[in-house]
C-alpha positions as MATLAB code, in Angstrom:
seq = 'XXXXXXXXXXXXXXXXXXXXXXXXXXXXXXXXXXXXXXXXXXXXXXXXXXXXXXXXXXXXXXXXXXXXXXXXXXXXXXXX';
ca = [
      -1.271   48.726   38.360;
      -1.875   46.180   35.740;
       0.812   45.905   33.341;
       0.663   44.630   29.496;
       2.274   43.999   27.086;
       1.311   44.570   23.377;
       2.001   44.890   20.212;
       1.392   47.582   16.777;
      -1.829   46.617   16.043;
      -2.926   44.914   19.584;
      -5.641   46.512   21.840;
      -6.766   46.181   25.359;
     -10.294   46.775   26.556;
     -11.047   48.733   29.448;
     -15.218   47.750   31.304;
     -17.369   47.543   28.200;
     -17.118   50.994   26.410;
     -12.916   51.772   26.138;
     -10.770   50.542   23.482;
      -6.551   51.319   23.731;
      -4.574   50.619   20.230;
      -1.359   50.608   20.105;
      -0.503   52.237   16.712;
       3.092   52.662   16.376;
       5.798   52.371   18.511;
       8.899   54.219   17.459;
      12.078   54.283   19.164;
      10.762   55.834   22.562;
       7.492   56.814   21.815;
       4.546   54.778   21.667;
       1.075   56.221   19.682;
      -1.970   55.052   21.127;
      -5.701   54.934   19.548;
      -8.636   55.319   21.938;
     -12.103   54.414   21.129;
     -15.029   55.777   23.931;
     -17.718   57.092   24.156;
     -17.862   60.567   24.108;
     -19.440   60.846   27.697;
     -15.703   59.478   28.989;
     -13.037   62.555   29.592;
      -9.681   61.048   27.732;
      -6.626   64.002   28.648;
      -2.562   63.422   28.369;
      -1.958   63.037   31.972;
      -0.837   66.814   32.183;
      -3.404   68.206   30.634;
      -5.488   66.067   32.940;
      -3.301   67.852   35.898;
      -3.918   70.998   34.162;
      -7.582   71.220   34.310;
      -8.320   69.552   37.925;
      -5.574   72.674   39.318;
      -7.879   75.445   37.137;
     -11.470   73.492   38.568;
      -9.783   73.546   42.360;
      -8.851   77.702   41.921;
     -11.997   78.196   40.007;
     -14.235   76.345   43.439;
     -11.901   78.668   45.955;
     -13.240   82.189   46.317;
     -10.274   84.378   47.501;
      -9.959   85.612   50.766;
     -10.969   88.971   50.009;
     -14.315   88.084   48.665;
     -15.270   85.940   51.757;
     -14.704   88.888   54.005;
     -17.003   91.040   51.655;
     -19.622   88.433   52.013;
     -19.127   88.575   55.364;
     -19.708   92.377   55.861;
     -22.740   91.758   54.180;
     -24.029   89.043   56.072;
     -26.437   90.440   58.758;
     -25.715   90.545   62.755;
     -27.622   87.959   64.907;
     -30.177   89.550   67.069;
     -28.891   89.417   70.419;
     -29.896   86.645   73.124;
     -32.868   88.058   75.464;
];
């Protein structure tokens, strides 16, 4: 982890496309402007969390509709 340190106003520049601002900084809380491109995903971290958990139940099929795909999946012929 690379760790900076900035100022209200200051930016850092991630590759060639992503621009962090810092903002504002009150007390405990820090408000950050970022400038990309619209083809780069920028979440809160658990938001981020969030949507990978809903993609990973979304990809797994339950266990009751494998077994129906199953029963409908036809016997081998048998070996001669």
């Amino acid at each position: 982890m690379l760790v900076l340190t900035r100022r209200a106003n200051q930016s850092i520049v991630i590759g060639r496309d992503v621009t962090v601002t810092v903002l504002e900084i009150r007390r405990d809380q820090v408000r950050l402007g970022i400038t990309a491109p619209r083809s780069v995903s920028v979440h809160r971290e658990e938001v981020w969390l969030e949507l990978e958990k809903t993609n990973r139940e979304a990809a797994s099929p339950p266990p009751a509709a494998l077994e129906k795909l199953k029963d409908l999946r036809p016997e081998p012929p048998p070996e001669p």
